[in-house]
XYZ file of C-alpha atoms in Angstrom:
132
model
C 0.000 0.000 0.000
C 2.934 2.387 0.283
C 1.860 4.572 -2.657
C -0.501 6.626 -0.484
C -3.489 6.113 -2.738
C -4.779 2.757 -1.557
C -7.718 2.985 0.787
C -8.476 -0.700 1.132
C -9.114 -1.597 4.765
C -7.277 -4.889 4.144
C -3.990 -3.061 3.631
C -4.443 0.028 5.810
C -4.856 -0.704 9.490
C -3.761 2.696 10.766
C -3.171 6.203 9.496
C 0.511 5.371 10.018
C 0.241 3.019 7.025
C -0.717 5.894 4.722
C 2.167 7.186 2.646
C 0.687 10.698 2.698
C 0.803 10.689 6.495
C 4.419 9.479 6.453
C 5.412 12.178 3.963
C 3.592 14.787 6.045
C 5.547 13.817 9.154
C 8.808 13.849 7.188
C 7.954 17.314 5.867
C 7.143 18.631 9.358
C 10.483 17.352 10.612
C 12.266 19.104 7.765
C 10.427 22.371 8.460
C 11.489 22.244 12.101
C 15.105 21.735 11.039
C 14.922 24.565 8.499
C 13.394 27.059 10.931
C 16.215 26.528 13.427
C 18.312 28.897 11.341
C 15.679 31.650 11.183
C 16.348 34.887 13.096
C 15.411 34.809 16.765
C 12.731 37.455 16.255
C 10.834 34.906 14.129
C 10.485 32.318 16.908
C 6.891 33.402 17.562
C 6.275 34.632 14.035
C 7.050 32.958 10.756
C 8.923 30.015 12.304
C 5.957 29.180 14.470
C 3.498 29.547 11.575
C 5.560 27.269 9.333
C 5.759 24.655 12.063
C 2.023 24.814 12.798
C 1.117 24.486 9.124
C 3.480 21.560 8.656
C 2.163 19.740 11.725
C -1.421 20.354 10.643
C -0.963 18.336 7.443
C -0.228 14.945 8.995
C -2.432 15.677 12.018
C -5.491 16.194 9.808
C -4.712 13.063 7.798
C -4.541 11.069 11.040
C -7.705 12.607 12.463
C -9.647 12.099 9.254
C -8.575 8.479 8.960
C -10.002 7.736 12.399
C -13.402 9.245 11.575
C -16.476 7.136 10.915
C -17.050 7.840 7.243
C -15.219 8.416 3.997
C -16.917 11.806 3.704
C -15.418 12.887 7.015
C -12.016 11.600 5.927
C -12.359 13.584 2.689
C -13.132 16.698 4.727
C -9.945 16.312 6.781
C -7.880 15.564 3.681
C -9.183 18.848 2.283
C -8.010 20.619 5.436
C -4.607 18.916 5.104
C -4.403 20.146 1.499
C -5.220 23.681 2.671
C -2.515 23.487 5.347
C -0.076 22.426 2.649
C -0.992 25.547 0.655
C -0.482 27.683 3.756
C 2.927 26.098 4.239
C 3.941 26.822 0.649
C 2.863 30.447 1.036
C 4.837 30.826 4.249
C 7.886 29.240 2.611
C 7.648 31.821 -0.169
C 7.586 34.616 2.405
C 10.588 33.098 4.200
C 12.461 32.949 0.899
C 11.631 36.566 0.062
C 12.953 37.578 3.480
C 16.085 35.589 2.631
C 15.649 33.204 5.560
C 15.967 30.249 3.188
C 18.500 29.727 0.414
C 16.927 29.075 -2.984
C 18.392 25.560 -3.115
C 16.593 24.610 0.117
C 13.392 26.238 -1.067
C 13.431 24.250 -4.320
C 14.007 21.027 -2.391
C 11.128 21.690 0.011
C 8.825 22.792 -2.823
C 9.568 19.487 -4.534
C 8.432 17.670 -1.404
C 5.315 19.792 -0.950
C 4.408 19.252 -4.591
C 4.808 15.469 -4.288
C 2.721 15.426 -1.122
C 0.051 17.564 -2.765
C -0.198 15.140 -5.692
C -0.537 12.194 -3.333
C -3.195 13.938 -1.245
C -5.104 14.692 -4.438
C -4.819 11.053 -5.572
C -6.000 9.769 -2.197
C -8.958 12.143 -2.237
C -9.899 10.968 -5.739
C -9.601 7.307 -4.717
C -11.837 7.912 -1.701
C -14.404 9.742 -3.825
C -14.520 6.853 -6.305
C -14.903 4.359 -3.481
C -17.667 6.440 -1.875
C -19.654 6.875 -5.094
C -22.462 4.368 -5.798
């Protein structure tokens, strides 16, 4: 099931089995490491916002997976997708403020893009499964 798009209950026993959740946790870890080098005045500003957005992605995937219905899961996946967009916006601001080198930004954008595609694929798979 490691592609992140399978929603079969036979292969997914926990949100931890979902590739999108795993990628979300990896991304949050990377954001925490990146924000360590931000200026101290950003501890409660942009650093904190980036961290909250990054954590929100995998947290919403986990919460949605534990809900009772596919429609509820879809709702939380939508929230995770929105948090990913917030994160990308905040990364752009950090880059414009020169808190991130362009090479790091490109690397992180590659990861956010891959995660976004997998979230989209999972949402589509759930919609197909939920449709009569």
